[in-house]
Amino acid sequence: VAGWLSIPEGYGPPGPMVAAVQAEEGTVEAYEGLTRALADWKPDLVVWPEYSLSLNPLQHPALFRRLAGLAREMNTALVACGKTATPPGLPLDWLSRRSFSGEKPFYNTALVFSSRGHLLGRYHKQHPVPFFRDGVPGKTARVFPTRAGKVGIAICFDFDFAPVSRELVENGAELLAIPVFDARSWTGTQHQQHAAMAVARAVEHRRSVVRATSSGVSQIIAPDGRLLAELPDPSPGTIATTVPLVRDLSLHDLGGFVFPYLCLFLAAAALLLAGGRQ
C-alpha cells in the first residue's frame, strides 16, 4: 500500500479515507486480496478499475453476495465495474449497432455498494470508446451518498468530456471516482497524458478525485490538483489517503466553462469581419 496524508492548506481538516485498487482485468480473488490489504487504513471508499469484473453480478447471485459481503466486511463503500445487460429491445444508435456487429449489447457499468453491503445503484458509461465493444451509452450522471460523502462516478473516457464531470458536480458530487482501463501496452507518455485529464478535472471543479486504473497511473488528487497518492508502476497495487471534501461550486462550474466557447465565437466573428473588409 502506498499513500500519505498531505491535505492542501485552506481545505479544512482531513476528510474521508479513500483508496484505489490497481490491477489488470483478472479474478475477483485478486481484487479481494488487494482490497483486504487495505484493512489497516480503514477506507471509507474503495474504487476498482474499469472492467474489473468478468461476470455480471446482477445475473450471478453468488458474485453479487461476494461483493456485498466484501463491502460489509471492510465497512467501506465499494465501486466495482463490469458489463450489465441492456433492456430487451433497447434501440441502438448507428455507432452502437456497428460496434456490436450483431453481438449482444451491454452497458459498461460501475456498481456502487454501501458499507453495509447494499447496492446503492449503478452508473452506465456515457461515452463508450467509438468503434470498440465498450457498451451502450448511458444517459445519467449519477451521484451516490456514501460514508465517504456524495460520490460522483465517471468511467474512463467519460472524464475526457467536460460536461460529464460538470453535471456530476452540479448534481451534488463532493468527490469524483473514476474507474479506468489503461492498457499495459500503452507507452509511459500515453499513461501520463491520460492521467493528466483527472488532474485538470480536479482543478476545474475543486473536487478530490480517486482514479483507479488497470495498469497505471492510479492517483488520488486534491481539489487544487496536487497528487496526494500515486501508483505509476503498472504492477498490481493499492493507494490510500484522506482527502478534503469541497461542496461549493467553483468559478468554472458557475459559468467559467463558457469562456472557451466565447473565445471561439469572438475569433470567428473577428475572421468574418476581417474577411468582409477585404
Short mmCIF file of N, CA and C in Angstrom, two decimals, residues 134-221:
data_model
loop_
_atom_site.label_atom_id
_atom_site.label_comp_id
_atom_site.label_asym_id
_atom_site.label_seq_id
_atom_site.Cartn_x
_atom_site.Cartn_y
_atom_site.Cartn_z
N ASP A 134 -17.57 -1.33 -26.26
CA ASP A 134 -17.35 -0.70 -24.96
C ASP A 134 -18.66 -0.32 -24.29
N GLY A 135 -19.75 -0.88 -24.78
CA GLY A 135 -21.03 -0.66 -24.13
C GLY A 135 -21.93 0.32 -24.85
N VAL A 136 -23.21 0.26 -24.50
CA VAL A 136 -24.22 1.19 -24.99
C VAL A 136 -24.15 2.44 -24.12
N PRO A 137 -24.20 3.64 -24.70
CA PRO A 137 -24.06 4.85 -23.89
C PRO A 137 -25.14 4.98 -22.82
N GLY A 138 -24.71 5.33 -21.62
CA GLY A 138 -25.65 5.68 -20.56
C GLY A 138 -26.12 7.11 -20.72
N LYS A 139 -27.10 7.49 -19.93
CA LYS A 139 -27.71 8.82 -20.09
C LYS A 139 -27.64 9.69 -18.84
N THR A 140 -27.32 9.10 -17.69
CA THR A 140 -27.49 9.83 -16.43
C THR A 140 -26.17 9.95 -15.67
N ALA A 141 -25.91 11.15 -15.14
CA ALA A 141 -24.76 11.39 -14.27
C ALA A 141 -25.20 11.13 -12.83
N ARG A 142 -24.88 9.94 -12.32
CA ARG A 142 -25.34 9.52 -11.00
C ARG A 142 -24.41 9.98 -9.89
N VAL A 143 -24.99 10.39 -8.77
CA VAL A 143 -24.25 10.72 -7.56
C VAL A 143 -24.79 9.83 -6.44
N PHE A 144 -23.86 9.22 -5.67
CA PHE A 144 -24.25 8.22 -4.69
C PHE A 144 -23.85 8.69 -3.28
N PRO A 145 -24.80 8.69 -2.33
CA PRO A 145 -24.47 9.05 -0.95
C PRO A 145 -23.76 7.88 -0.26
N THR A 146 -22.54 8.08 0.18
CA THR A 146 -21.76 7.04 0.84
C THR A 146 -21.16 7.61 2.12
N ARG A 147 -20.51 6.75 2.89
CA ARG A 147 -19.86 7.23 4.11
C ARG A 147 -18.65 8.12 3.78
N ALA A 148 -18.21 8.10 2.52
CA ALA A 148 -17.12 8.98 2.08
C ALA A 148 -17.65 10.31 1.54
N GLY A 149 -18.95 10.52 1.62
CA GLY A 149 -19.55 11.72 1.05
C GLY A 149 -20.36 11.38 -0.18
N LYS A 150 -20.81 12.38 -0.88
CA LYS A 150 -21.57 12.19 -2.11
C LYS A 150 -20.59 11.98 -3.26
N VAL A 151 -20.60 10.77 -3.80
CA VAL A 151 -19.59 10.36 -4.79
C VAL A 151 -20.20 10.36 -6.18
N GLY A 152 -19.57 11.10 -7.09
CA GLY A 152 -19.95 11.08 -8.49
C GLY A 152 -19.06 10.12 -9.25
N ILE A 153 -19.65 9.27 -10.08
CA ILE A 153 -18.90 8.26 -10.82
C ILE A 153 -18.84 8.63 -12.29
N ALA A 154 -17.67 8.52 -12.88
CA ALA A 154 -17.49 8.59 -14.33
C ALA A 154 -16.51 7.49 -14.70
N ILE A 155 -16.68 6.88 -15.86
CA ILE A 155 -15.84 5.75 -16.26
C ILE A 155 -14.92 6.14 -17.40
N CYS A 156 -13.62 6.12 -17.14
CA CYS A 156 -12.56 6.23 -18.14
C CYS A 156 -12.79 7.39 -19.13
N PHE A 157 -13.19 7.07 -20.35
CA PHE A 157 -13.32 8.05 -21.43
C PHE A 157 -14.32 9.14 -21.08
N ASP A 158 -15.25 8.86 -20.14
CA ASP A 158 -16.20 9.89 -19.71
C ASP A 158 -15.49 11.14 -19.24
N PHE A 159 -14.34 10.96 -18.57
CA PHE A 159 -13.67 12.10 -17.95
C PHE A 159 -12.98 12.98 -18.99
N ASP A 160 -12.92 12.50 -20.24
CA ASP A 160 -12.37 13.33 -21.31
C ASP A 160 -13.41 14.32 -21.82
N PHE A 161 -14.64 14.21 -21.35
CA PHE A 161 -15.73 15.09 -21.78
C PHE A 161 -16.15 15.96 -20.60
N ALA A 162 -15.87 17.25 -20.70
CA ALA A 162 -16.09 18.18 -19.58
C ALA A 162 -17.53 18.18 -19.06
N PRO A 163 -18.56 18.07 -19.91
CA PRO A 163 -19.93 18.15 -19.38
C PRO A 163 -20.27 17.02 -18.39
N VAL A 164 -19.62 15.86 -18.50
CA VAL A 164 -19.95 14.75 -17.60
C VAL A 164 -19.58 15.11 -16.16
N SER A 165 -18.34 15.52 -15.94
CA SER A 165 -17.92 15.86 -14.58
C SER A 165 -18.66 17.10 -14.07
N ARG A 166 -18.93 18.04 -14.96
CA ARG A 166 -19.65 19.24 -14.54
C ARG A 166 -21.07 18.89 -14.07
N GLU A 167 -21.73 18.00 -14.77
CA GLU A 167 -23.07 17.59 -14.36
C GLU A 167 -23.03 16.85 -13.03
N LEU A 168 -22.01 16.03 -12.82
CA LEU A 168 -21.88 15.33 -11.54
C LEU A 168 -21.78 16.32 -10.39
N VAL A 169 -20.95 17.34 -10.57
CA VAL A 169 -20.77 18.34 -9.52
C VAL A 169 -22.05 19.14 -9.32
N GLU A 170 -22.71 19.50 -10.41
CA GLU A 170 -23.99 20.22 -10.29
C GLU A 170 -25.04 19.37 -9.59
N ASN A 171 -24.93 18.04 -9.70
CA ASN A 171 -25.87 17.13 -9.04
C ASN A 171 -25.49 16.86 -7.59
N GLY A 172 -24.43 17.51 -7.11
CA GLY A 172 -24.09 17.41 -5.69
C GLY A 172 -22.86 16.62 -5.34
N ALA A 173 -22.08 16.16 -6.33
CA ALA A 173 -20.90 15.35 -6.02
C ALA A 173 -19.88 16.15 -5.23
N GLU A 174 -19.42 15.58 -4.12
CA GLU A 174 -18.36 16.18 -3.30
C GLU A 174 -17.01 15.53 -3.58
N LEU A 175 -17.05 14.39 -4.25
CA LEU A 175 -15.86 13.59 -4.53
C LEU A 175 -16.10 12.87 -5.85
N LEU A 176 -15.09 12.79 -6.71
CA LEU A 176 -15.23 12.14 -8.00
C LEU A 176 -14.40 10.87 -8.04
N ALA A 177 -15.02 9.77 -8.46
CA ALA A 177 -14.34 8.48 -8.57
C ALA A 177 -14.33 8.04 -10.02
N ILE A 178 -13.16 7.62 -10.52
CA ILE A 178 -13.02 7.27 -11.93
C ILE A 178 -12.39 5.88 -12.07
N PRO A 179 -13.19 4.86 -12.36
CA PRO A 179 -12.61 3.58 -12.75
C PRO A 179 -12.12 3.67 -14.19
N VAL A 180 -10.88 3.21 -14.45
CA VAL A 180 -10.23 3.42 -15.75
C VAL A 180 -9.60 2.12 -16.23
N PHE A 181 -9.66 1.89 -17.55
CA PHE A 181 -8.90 0.81 -18.17
C PHE A 181 -7.86 1.44 -19.09
N ASP A 182 -6.62 1.43 -18.65
CA ASP A 182 -5.50 1.90 -19.47
C ASP A 182 -4.63 0.70 -19.80
N ALA A 183 -4.48 0.40 -21.07
CA ALA A 183 -3.81 -0.83 -21.49
C ALA A 183 -2.34 -0.83 -21.08
N ARG A 184 -1.85 -1.98 -20.65
CA ARG A 184 -0.44 -2.13 -20.29
C ARG A 184 0.45 -1.86 -21.50
N SER A 185 -0.08 -2.10 -22.71
CA SER A 185 0.72 -1.91 -23.93
C SER A 185 0.96 -0.44 -24.25
N TRP A 186 0.26 0.47 -23.57
CA TRP A 186 0.48 1.89 -23.80
C TRP A 186 1.90 2.29 -23.39
N THR A 187 2.40 3.34 -23.99
CA THR A 187 3.68 3.89 -23.58
C THR A 187 3.49 4.70 -22.29
N GLY A 188 4.60 5.00 -21.62
CA GLY A 188 4.52 5.82 -20.41
C GLY A 188 3.92 7.18 -20.68
N THR A 189 4.23 7.73 -21.85
CA THR A 189 3.68 9.04 -22.21
C THR A 189 2.16 8.98 -22.33
N GLN A 190 1.65 7.90 -22.93
CA GLN A 190 0.19 7.75 -23.06
C GLN A 190 -0.48 7.65 -21.70
N HIS A 191 0.13 6.86 -20.80
CA HIS A 191 -0.43 6.73 -19.46
C HIS A 191 -0.46 8.08 -18.74
N GLN A 192 0.64 8.82 -18.80
CA GLN A 192 0.72 10.09 -18.10
C GLN A 192 -0.23 11.12 -18.71
N GLN A 193 -0.35 11.10 -20.04
CA GLN A 193 -1.23 12.04 -20.70
C GLN A 193 -2.68 11.82 -20.29
N HIS A 194 -3.10 10.55 -20.26
CA HIS A 194 -4.47 10.26 -19.86
C HIS A 194 -4.70 10.60 -18.39
N ALA A 195 -3.70 10.35 -17.55
CA ALA A 195 -3.83 10.66 -16.13
C ALA A 195 -3.95 12.15 -15.90
N ALA A 196 -3.31 12.95 -16.76
CA ALA A 196 -3.35 14.40 -16.59
C ALA A 196 -4.77 14.95 -16.70
N MET A 197 -5.65 14.24 -17.41
CA MET A 197 -7.03 14.69 -17.54
C MET A 197 -7.72 14.74 -16.18
N ALA A 198 -7.40 13.78 -15.31
CA ALA A 198 -8.02 13.75 -13.98
C ALA A 198 -7.56 14.94 -13.15
N VAL A 199 -6.30 15.32 -13.28
CA VAL A 199 -5.79 16.49 -12.56
C VAL A 199 -6.53 17.75 -13.03
N ALA A 200 -6.73 17.87 -14.33
CA ALA A 200 -7.44 19.03 -14.88
C ALA A 200 -8.86 19.11 -14.34
N ARG A 201 -9.55 17.98 -14.28
CA ARG A 201 -10.93 17.99 -13.79
C ARG A 201 -10.98 18.34 -12.29
N ALA A 202 -10.00 17.86 -11.52
CA ALA A 202 -9.96 18.18 -10.10
C ALA A 202 -9.87 19.69 -9.91
N VAL A 203 -9.00 20.33 -10.68
CA VAL A 203 -8.80 21.78 -10.56
C VAL A 203 -10.03 22.55 -11.05
N GLU A 204 -10.61 22.10 -12.17
CA GLU A 204 -11.79 22.78 -12.72
C GLU A 204 -12.92 22.86 -11.70
N HIS A 205 -13.15 21.74 -11.01
CA HIS A 205 -14.32 21.64 -10.14
C HIS A 205 -14.00 21.79 -8.66
N ARG A 206 -12.70 21.90 -8.31
CA ARG A 206 -12.28 21.92 -6.91
C ARG A 206 -12.84 20.71 -6.17
N ARG A 207 -12.62 19.54 -6.74
CA ARG A 207 -13.06 18.30 -6.13
C ARG A 207 -11.89 17.32 -6.04
N SER A 208 -11.86 16.55 -4.97
CA SER A 208 -10.90 15.45 -4.89
C SER A 208 -11.30 14.38 -5.88
N VAL A 209 -10.31 13.69 -6.43
CA VAL A 209 -10.54 12.67 -7.45
C VAL A 209 -9.80 11.39 -7.07
N VAL A 210 -10.50 10.26 -7.17
CA VAL A 210 -9.88 8.94 -6.99
C VAL A 210 -9.89 8.25 -8.34
N ARG A 211 -8.70 7.94 -8.87
CA ARG A 211 -8.56 7.34 -10.20
C ARG A 211 -7.93 5.95 -10.05
N ALA A 212 -8.72 4.92 -10.30
CA ALA A 212 -8.25 3.54 -10.19
C ALA A 212 -8.12 2.95 -11.59
N THR A 213 -6.90 2.54 -11.97
CA THR A 213 -6.67 2.06 -13.32
C THR A 213 -6.29 0.59 -13.34
N SER A 214 -6.35 0.03 -14.53
CA SER A 214 -5.98 -1.38 -14.70
C SER A 214 -4.47 -1.58 -14.65
N SER A 215 -3.70 -0.63 -15.18
CA SER A 215 -2.25 -0.82 -15.24
C SER A 215 -1.49 0.50 -15.16
N GLY A 216 -1.95 1.41 -14.34
CA GLY A 216 -1.25 2.69 -14.14
C GLY A 216 -1.69 3.74 -15.14
N VAL A 217 -1.81 4.98 -14.69
CA VAL A 217 -1.36 5.56 -13.43
C VAL A 217 -2.58 5.75 -12.51
N SER A 218 -2.59 5.05 -11.35
CA SER A 218 -3.64 5.28 -10.38
C SER A 218 -3.25 6.47 -9.51
N GLN A 219 -4.26 7.30 -9.17
CA GLN A 219 -3.97 8.54 -8.46
C GLN A 219 -5.10 8.89 -7.50
N ILE A 220 -4.73 9.61 -6.45
CA ILE A 220 -5.69 10.31 -5.60
C ILE A 220 -5.26 11.77 -5.62
N ILE A 221 -6.16 12.64 -6.03
CA ILE A 221 -5.82 14.02 -6.36
C ILE A 221 -6.63 14.97 -5.47
#
